[in-house]
Amino acid sequence: MLTYIAHWLEKRYDLTPDRTAIQLKDRTKITFRQLRKDSIEMAERLKGIGISSYDHVALLSKNSYEMVTIIHALTYLQATVVLLNTRLTSKELLFQYENSESCFLIFQDDLKGKGEEIEKQHADEMFCFSTVNQQEQVSFSIPAEIALDDTFTIIYTSGTTGFPKGVQLTYGNHYWSASSSALNLGLYENDRWLAMVPLFHVSGLSILVRSLLYGMPVHLHESFHVEDAQREIMEEGVTIVSVVSVMLEQLMADLHEKSYPETLRCMLLGGGPAPKPLLESCKEKNIPVFQSYGMTETSSQIITLSSQDALKKLGSAGKPLFPAQLRIEQENGINQPYEVGEILVKGPMVTKGYFKREDANEKSFDQDWLKTGDLGYLDEEGYLYVVDRRKDLIISGGENVYPAEIESVLKEIEGVQDAGVVGIEDDKWGQVPVAFVVRRENQSVTSGRILEHIQTQLASYKMPKRIYFVKSLPRNASKKLLRTTLLEWTKGIHNYDED
Ligand code: ATP
Ligand code: MG
């Protein structure tokens, strides 16, 4: 059964037209009234280029106010937004464009080159922002409501474990995600959320939806710059910041004060595992870090650890948000605390499925439960600890070895900037771990020193059998470590840059 809600920007405009919706880096403030006006005008221009309801419209842009108005404009036209990652190559973009069955590509002018491959085959479907802005406006009747079952966005997974998959997220998924986040983090009159993560990822896009539901300003930046982030927190009163661990690491390294002002009430950390030393240094500086676990398929966080629990549950990703459920499925069927198994999640923020990927849908769902492909365990109080991806598990002499655990210990070593671990075949043990290490600039850490440290921290079967020093690690467009490439390096399929 379809459920309808009032169109969210119309509703927000009706309730609080003069509140700030967006604050830009140069401190320009845009009210919800202005945002609505600009989005409707944008919709009229997009209508002018021929976009109609249920079209799939690909959007290729860095964070910008125009991008925000296009996203809202497409909701007015009842079209689906396919958000493309600007860091992808032209070929990868072509794949996602075609795979999502998009019929238009709207792109930021300076990203024209990225559309090169799409242009070869779909030139007449491509419109840059400035062309759209010159388009004649065609009026349309503003929809009063939104069908929660309609697909709002298609966003591709990062492609860390295989080929990226197009995740369909409905308005309902986004609505539940935003409301569940508020039930957990609370909602304060002075809330303002700093968005330096890309809007083409759910982490960024979900901030825009929260802004509509809560009537809350979003401080929108094109990208992450440590000085700008510090200024926003110290001087502009942002209360919540979405970060991934590399951003938080940079903020901590640059924070010369004892802590942040009290206005900062939540540093929402997601996107991947958080190194323990980082969490500890945040703890020392009294930074209210909320660790979270989520994925494109769950419209952003689905499991979150509150800052009150952060101290006693360091390293945990927390508990499921109010309407969500979590289950660990063990292969041996033993269902007890600390037993590692696959993490399954269920809730109204979970996708209805991948677009045109019946094979993946069949593999990834057990009725309404999403099989995340991640391994984890619960402690006796039901707090989740994410261990690693199931695909990357190393079984050595019958023991489970999780590369992420070894990587985290490697990164504790002074002089180690980055580390990646994979398993290689071994006659005696079946598989053994090997490590790729990037040294910090001008630091000469040796394998001996590294192994010495690991010995004090990990069981001997977790000790890497080889350490390769490299200049950098392979990462995808979302900056996630590509262990598949590390495996190819071990097999000599591709050469790596030795240090
Ligand atoms: P693909 O599905 O194509 O392989 P991806 O899983 O990297 O790509 P995303 O949806 O961007 O694509 O990332 C979600 C994944 O990030 C999770 O499944 C998990 O592996 C990892 N992740 C997210 N939060 C955490 C966390 N708190 N701890 C550990 N890993 C996390
Ligand atoms: Mg995934």
XYZ file of C-alpha atoms and ligand atoms in Angstrom:
531
model
C 0.000 0.000 0.000
C 1.332 3.417 -0.916
C 1.666 5.887 1.890
C 1.889 9.552 1.157
C 3.383 12.427 3.100
C 3.250 16.119 2.324
C 6.001 17.072 -0.126
C 8.890 17.656 2.272
C 10.199 20.946 0.924
C 6.648 22.336 0.532
C 5.952 21.356 4.127
C 9.150 22.856 5.451
C 8.485 26.080 3.552
C 5.011 26.215 5.043
C 6.290 25.661 8.589
C 9.463 27.758 8.771
C 10.025 29.702 5.549
C 12.470 32.176 7.082
C 14.746 29.740 8.831
C 18.154 29.156 7.273
C 18.255 26.025 5.121
C 21.801 26.293 3.803
C 24.807 28.289 4.942
C 27.678 28.358 2.473
C 31.403 28.535 3.148
C 31.409 32.330 2.594
C 28.655 32.556 5.252
C 25.880 33.286 2.715
C 22.614 32.138 4.232
C 19.757 30.723 2.160
C 16.321 30.409 3.741
C 13.863 27.602 3.073
C 11.728 30.172 1.219
C 14.614 30.910 -1.143
C 15.548 27.245 -1.455
C 11.988 26.370 -2.430
C 11.822 29.200 -4.968
C 15.172 28.267 -6.537
C 14.301 24.561 -6.587
C 10.952 25.176 -8.294
C 12.616 27.419 -10.881
C 15.218 24.736 -11.412
C 12.428 22.162 -11.838
C 10.831 24.391 -14.483
C 14.107 24.521 -16.404
C 14.639 20.785 -16.071
C 11.105 20.310 -17.315
C 12.177 22.529 -20.197
C 14.891 20.070 -21.216
C 12.311 17.283 -21.218
C 12.569 15.576 -17.835
C 9.331 13.961 -16.703
C 8.080 11.787 -13.865
C 9.840 8.520 -13.192
C 12.782 9.412 -15.441
C 16.156 8.407 -14.066
C 18.318 11.513 -14.066
C 22.034 11.204 -13.376
C 23.666 14.065 -11.502
C 27.424 14.597 -11.532
C 28.479 17.389 -9.225
C 30.642 18.346 -6.312
C 28.784 19.778 -3.325
C 27.247 23.095 -4.332
C 24.053 25.043 -3.797
C 23.066 24.364 -7.395
C 23.403 20.651 -6.802
C 21.047 20.953 -3.833
C 18.429 22.768 -5.907
C 18.664 20.137 -8.653
C 18.105 17.328 -6.158
C 15.011 19.084 -4.781
C 13.861 20.043 -8.292
C 13.852 16.385 -9.281
C 11.589 15.593 -6.322
C 9.146 18.215 -7.645
C 9.259 16.518 -11.041
C 8.936 13.089 -9.388
C 12.041 11.859 -11.179
C 14.678 9.593 -9.616
C 18.115 11.092 -8.942
C 21.092 8.900 -9.810
C 23.972 10.358 -7.821
C 27.355 9.878 -9.464
C 30.679 9.972 -7.665
C 32.868 12.715 -9.176
C 36.017 10.714 -8.415
C 35.062 7.881 -10.771
C 36.731 7.544 -14.140
C 34.860 8.395 -17.309
C 34.420 4.672 -18.079
C 33.070 3.886 -14.633
C 30.619 6.765 -15.002
C 29.428 5.399 -18.338
C 28.753 2.042 -16.690
C 26.684 3.597 -13.912
C 24.866 5.883 -16.329
C 23.766 3.015 -18.525
C 23.278 0.477 -15.767
C 20.890 2.822 -13.955
C 18.967 3.390 -17.211
C 19.416 7.124 -16.872
C 18.080 9.231 -19.715
C 19.685 12.549 -18.745
C 23.038 13.565 -17.320
C 23.142 16.918 -15.544
C 26.731 17.876 -14.753
C 28.712 20.700 -13.221
C 30.440 22.629 -16.007
C 34.003 21.876 -14.927
C 33.314 18.129 -14.851
C 32.705 17.957 -18.605
C 35.808 15.828 -19.150
C 34.461 13.193 -16.771
C 31.493 12.727 -19.089
C 33.715 11.965 -22.083
C 32.676 8.307 -22.402
C 29.003 9.073 -21.832
C 29.229 11.808 -24.469
C 30.398 9.329 -27.119
C 27.051 7.572 -26.929
C 24.592 9.876 -25.222
C 25.682 13.395 -26.196
C 22.124 14.642 -26.656
C 21.223 13.568 -23.112
C 23.939 15.684 -21.463
C 23.316 19.131 -19.994
C 25.781 21.187 -18.008
C 24.571 23.490 -15.233
C 25.042 26.642 -17.299
C 22.994 25.232 -20.188
C 20.248 24.261 -17.751
C 20.345 27.753 -16.267
C 19.712 29.288 -19.700
C 16.842 26.956 -20.415
C 13.364 28.377 -20.764
C 11.159 27.604 -17.792
C 8.160 25.337 -18.358
C 5.600 25.494 -15.588
C 4.242 22.381 -13.936
C 1.834 21.696 -11.124
C 3.660 21.445 -7.818
C 2.955 18.081 -6.217
C 1.448 18.404 -2.746
C 2.672 15.017 -1.659
C 5.335 12.382 -1.958
C 4.686 8.646 -2.270
C 6.956 7.010 0.288
C 7.365 3.929 -1.910
C 8.696 5.907 -4.874
C 12.415 5.731 -5.514
C 14.071 9.019 -4.600
C 17.676 8.068 -5.351
C 19.887 5.423 -6.889
C 23.356 5.509 -5.376
C 26.062 3.019 -6.280
C 27.960 1.159 -3.571
C 31.651 1.986 -3.381
C 32.746 -1.174 -5.187
C 35.114 -2.286 -2.432
C 34.224 -5.963 -2.630
C 33.244 -6.194 -6.276
C 31.433 -4.279 -8.955
C 29.405 -1.314 -7.619
C 25.682 -2.014 -7.325
C 22.930 0.580 -7.770
C 21.073 0.883 -4.486
C 17.484 2.081 -4.817
C 16.427 4.196 -1.875
C 12.823 5.299 -1.572
C 11.531 8.511 -0.020
C 10.351 6.278 2.796
C 13.873 4.906 3.358
C 15.271 8.437 3.585
C 12.373 9.649 5.733
C 12.851 6.836 8.240
C 16.590 7.296 8.240
C 16.280 10.997 9.123
C 13.599 10.459 11.745
C 15.461 7.552 13.354
C 18.614 9.619 13.549
C 16.707 12.344 15.417
C 15.157 9.821 17.798
C 18.670 8.777 18.677
C 20.679 12.015 18.609
C 17.829 14.285 19.687
C 16.922 17.570 18.086
C 18.028 20.915 19.468
C 16.816 24.398 18.625
C 20.373 25.513 17.823
C 21.316 22.483 15.711
C 23.340 23.124 12.559
C 24.974 20.260 10.689
C 28.305 20.596 8.918
C 28.325 18.779 5.554
C 31.819 18.373 4.144
C 31.207 14.810 3.018
C 29.961 14.472 -0.576
C 26.251 14.775 -1.269
C 26.646 11.994 -3.845
C 27.148 9.553 -0.955
C 24.342 8.720 1.452
C 26.417 10.247 4.239
C 26.047 13.699 2.653
C 22.645 13.336 1.049
C 21.085 12.200 4.315
C 22.076 15.547 5.877
C 19.933 17.382 3.302
C 16.911 15.236 4.121
C 17.426 15.798 7.853
C 17.568 19.529 7.205
C 14.089 19.390 5.634
C 12.576 17.223 8.327
C 14.098 19.120 11.232
C 14.078 22.646 9.798
C 17.807 22.749 10.450
C 20.565 24.690 8.681
C 23.187 22.704 6.796
C 26.628 24.295 6.559
C 27.548 23.133 3.089
C 31.143 22.961 1.817
C 32.434 21.699 -1.495
C 34.880 19.405 0.263
C 36.773 18.813 3.476
C 39.419 21.317 4.535
C 40.692 21.082 8.037
C 40.942 24.852 8.675
C 37.403 25.441 7.413
C 36.061 22.630 9.571
C 37.808 24.060 12.648
C 36.361 27.514 11.928
C 32.850 26.122 11.536
C 33.119 24.313 14.871
C 34.926 27.063 16.783
C 33.185 30.150 15.393
C 30.036 29.255 13.495
C 28.397 27.116 16.142
C 27.888 23.903 14.201
C 26.520 21.298 16.593
C 26.914 18.137 14.504
C 29.614 17.175 12.020
C 29.622 14.100 9.775
C 33.119 12.683 9.406
C 35.010 9.635 8.235
C 38.069 8.576 10.195
C 40.680 10.287 7.965
C 38.862 13.585 8.439
C 38.719 13.119 12.188
C 42.406 12.197 12.256
C 43.285 15.450 10.520
C 41.063 17.460 12.842
C 42.681 15.921 15.909
C 46.193 16.500 14.591
C 45.313 20.149 14.007
C 43.423 20.764 17.254
C 45.746 22.762 19.454
C 43.082 23.744 21.977
C 42.141 21.379 24.765
C 38.812 20.586 23.200
C 35.968 21.987 21.124
C 33.354 24.409 22.459
C 30.289 22.871 24.076
C 28.135 23.789 21.095
C 29.646 20.796 19.275
C 27.521 17.946 20.559
C 28.100 15.206 18.017
C 30.945 14.127 15.791
C 29.153 11.479 13.752
C 31.799 9.031 12.590
C 30.997 6.526 9.873
C 32.014 5.017 6.567
C 34.462 2.448 7.827
C 36.367 1.109 10.789
C 37.755 3.616 13.277
C 41.299 3.073 14.532
C 41.369 2.695 18.317
C 44.204 5.230 18.858
C 42.016 7.835 17.167
C 39.057 7.067 19.420
C 41.343 7.247 22.424
C 42.773 10.629 21.473
C 39.206 11.928 20.985
C 38.324 10.575 24.389
C 41.271 12.427 25.930
C 40.159 15.658 24.332
C 36.549 15.166 25.330
C 35.285 15.124 21.760
C 31.736 13.719 21.588
C 32.337 11.021 18.982
C 29.361 8.894 17.959
C 30.675 5.852 16.110
C 28.249 4.505 13.577
C 27.827 1.622 11.190
C 25.875 1.788 7.999
C 26.116 1.479 4.264
C 24.573 2.804 1.093
C 21.900 0.115 1.437
C 20.776 1.471 4.835
C 20.471 5.162 3.794
C 23.445 6.027 6.126
C 23.826 4.986 9.810
C 21.647 2.154 11.064
C 23.700 1.306 14.173
C 25.105 4.095 16.348
C 27.039 4.360 19.586
C 26.127 7.356 21.709
C 28.931 9.417 23.208
C 27.805 8.443 26.748
C 28.518 4.834 25.840
C 31.665 5.678 23.900
C 33.928 5.398 26.925
C 32.743 2.047 28.179
C 32.301 0.572 24.710
C 35.318 1.927 22.891
C 35.471 0.428 19.410
C 31.823 -0.617 19.303
C 29.468 0.660 16.619
C 26.600 0.680 19.137
C 22.998 -0.426 18.884
C 20.419 -0.312 16.091
C 18.422 2.900 15.708
C 14.887 2.808 17.089
C 12.963 1.054 14.273
C 15.897 -1.114 13.165
C 16.889 -4.641 14.104
C 20.189 -6.452 14.097
C 21.084 -10.107 14.049
C 24.363 -12.005 13.856
C 24.249 -15.170 11.828
C 26.886 -17.671 12.843
C 27.891 -20.445 10.537
C 28.112 -22.913 13.404
C 24.683 -21.825 14.592
C 25.994 -20.887 18.044
C 24.106 -17.823 19.032
C 25.902 -16.258 21.916
C 27.816 -13.091 22.773
C 31.277 -12.671 21.231
C 30.646 -15.320 18.533
C 31.570 -13.739 15.205
C 29.113 -14.077 12.331
C 27.599 -12.138 9.457
C 25.781 -8.944 10.383
C 22.150 -8.870 9.207
C 20.012 -5.757 9.533
C 16.358 -4.978 8.992
C 14.402 -1.754 9.174
C 12.438 0.827 7.196
C 15.645 2.588 6.113
C 16.929 -0.525 4.351
C 16.745 -0.556 0.546
C 14.127 -2.579 -1.274
C 16.921 -3.845 -3.500
C 19.605 -3.204 -6.094
C 18.469 -1.868 -9.444
C 18.345 -4.611 -12.082
C 20.575 -6.942 -10.092
C 18.387 -9.950 -9.361
C 21.477 -12.068 -8.668
C 22.707 -9.675 -5.976
C 19.200 -9.243 -4.554
C 18.814 -12.953 -4.185
C 22.170 -13.272 -2.447
C 21.815 -10.245 -0.196
C 18.363 -10.643 1.283
C 16.846 -13.180 3.611
C 13.234 -12.005 3.348
C 13.441 -8.440 4.714
C 16.814 -8.933 6.361
C 19.812 -7.474 4.536
C 22.894 -9.662 4.640
C 25.570 -6.996 4.900
C 28.593 -9.127 3.991
C 30.271 -7.754 7.118
C 31.361 -9.815 10.082
C 30.795 -8.784 13.647
C 29.755 -9.864 17.116
C 27.605 -8.615 19.954
C 28.771 -8.276 23.529
C 26.545 -9.483 26.366
C 24.684 -6.161 26.358
C 23.947 -6.332 22.639
C 26.493 -3.751 21.455
C 27.814 -4.444 17.981
C 31.499 -4.767 17.161
C 32.262 -4.812 13.444
C 35.160 -7.121 12.717
C 35.752 -7.073 8.975
C 34.273 -7.937 5.611
C 33.368 -11.585 5.238
C 35.134 -11.725 1.886
C 38.459 -10.702 3.418
C 38.507 -13.223 6.235
C 41.791 -15.186 6.374
C 41.701 -18.730 7.730
C 45.135 -19.718 8.935
C 45.640 -23.159 10.424
C 41.928 -23.280 11.198
C 41.993 -19.941 13.058
C 40.098 -16.897 11.836
C 42.306 -13.912 11.155
C 40.712 -10.529 10.466
C 42.891 -8.233 8.350
C 41.319 -5.115 9.912
C 42.574 -6.123 13.339
C 46.161 -6.440 12.104
C 45.883 -3.184 10.135
C 44.698 -1.392 13.215
C 47.698 -2.639 15.250
C 50.079 -1.694 12.419
C 48.679 1.829 12.369
C 49.454 2.233 16.073
C 53.177 2.141 15.257
C 54.872 5.485 15.071
C 56.222 5.856 11.582
C 53.432 3.831 9.956
C 51.069 5.997 8.022
C 48.869 3.397 6.413
C 48.593 -0.370 6.273
C 46.702 -3.057 4.375
C 46.601 -6.783 5.065
C 45.519 -9.741 2.918
C 45.814 -13.504 3.094
C 47.991 -15.505 0.696
C 48.031 -19.239 0.156
C 50.421 -21.250 2.265
C 51.245 -24.966 2.084
C 51.414 -25.453 5.794
C 48.668 -23.152 7.173
C 46.278 -22.870 4.231
C 46.505 -19.098 4.324
C 48.786 -16.602 6.039
C 48.520 -12.820 6.381
C 50.906 -10.457 4.605
C 51.061 -6.719 5.153
C 51.568 -3.692 2.940
C 52.873 -0.708 4.865
C 53.236 2.956 3.929
C 55.873 4.726 5.997
C 55.306 8.228 7.287
C 57.380 10.805 5.457
C 61.001 10.923 6.637
C 60.532 8.045 9.053
C 62.448 4.842 8.669
C 60.465 2.195 10.467
C 61.806 -1.327 9.774
C 60.105 -4.729 9.475
C 61.920 -5.765 12.654
C 60.407 -2.879 14.579
C 56.968 -3.615 13.172
C 57.052 -7.310 14.018
C 58.372 -6.513 17.484
C 55.320 -4.346 18.130
C 52.843 -6.831 16.698
C 54.274 -9.601 18.851
C 53.255 -7.714 21.956
C 49.712 -7.159 20.676
C 48.585 -10.171 18.663
C 48.683 -13.953 18.697
C 51.523 -15.438 16.657
C 49.248 -16.846 13.910
C 48.207 -13.246 13.167
C 51.801 -12.181 12.556
C 52.256 -11.078 8.910
C 54.559 -13.473 7.101
C 55.828 -10.699 4.864
C 55.911 -6.969 5.004
C 56.016 -4.996 1.787
C 56.887 -1.312 2.047
C 54.980 0.645 -0.561
C 54.514 4.293 -1.514
C 50.731 4.192 -1.270
C 47.847 1.769 -0.939
C 45.219 1.169 -3.609
C 41.955 2.896 -2.748
C 38.712 3.312 -4.662
C 36.811 6.511 -5.436
C 35.456 6.447 -1.883
C 39.017 6.160 -0.542
C 38.351 2.641 0.730
C 41.185 0.143 0.763
C 41.056 -2.260 -2.186
C 42.259 -5.530 -0.763
C 41.551 -7.244 -4.099
C 44.307 -5.115 -5.637
C 46.651 -5.990 -2.752
C 46.007 -9.648 -3.565
C 46.905 -8.996 -7.198
C 50.105 -7.335 -5.997
C 51.039 -10.432 -4.005
C 50.516 -12.551 -7.103
C 52.582 -10.217 -9.232
C 49.608 -9.531 -11.520
C 50.203 -5.814 -11.101
C 53.304 -4.099 -9.900
C 53.262 -1.796 -6.943
C 55.381 1.210 -6.166
C 57.992 0.064 -3.686
C 59.198 2.368 -0.988
P 30.682 -2.552 -2.098
O 29.385 -2.918 -1.414
O 30.470 -2.204 -3.516
O 31.766 -3.534 -1.856
P 31.125 -0.707 0.103
O 30.477 -1.766 0.931
O 32.468 -0.241 0.522
O 31.196 -1.186 -1.427
P 29.534 1.478 1.089
O 28.075 1.268 1.102
O 30.025 2.840 0.778
O 30.160 0.533 -0.006
O 30.192 1.096 2.472
C 29.563 0.335 3.480
C 30.571 -0.552 4.173
O 31.511 0.233 4.940
C 29.979 -1.498 5.190
O 29.365 -2.626 4.624
C 31.212 -1.841 6.034
O 32.007 -2.839 5.417
C 31.979 -0.532 6.049
N 31.666 0.164 7.320
C 30.763 1.116 7.551
N 30.744 1.483 8.842
C 31.674 0.726 9.464
C 32.148 0.619 10.814
N 31.677 1.377 11.795
N 33.127 -0.271 11.057
C 33.630 -1.049 10.094
N 33.235 -1.003 8.814
C 32.273 -0.136 8.497
Mg 28.843 -2.982 0.520
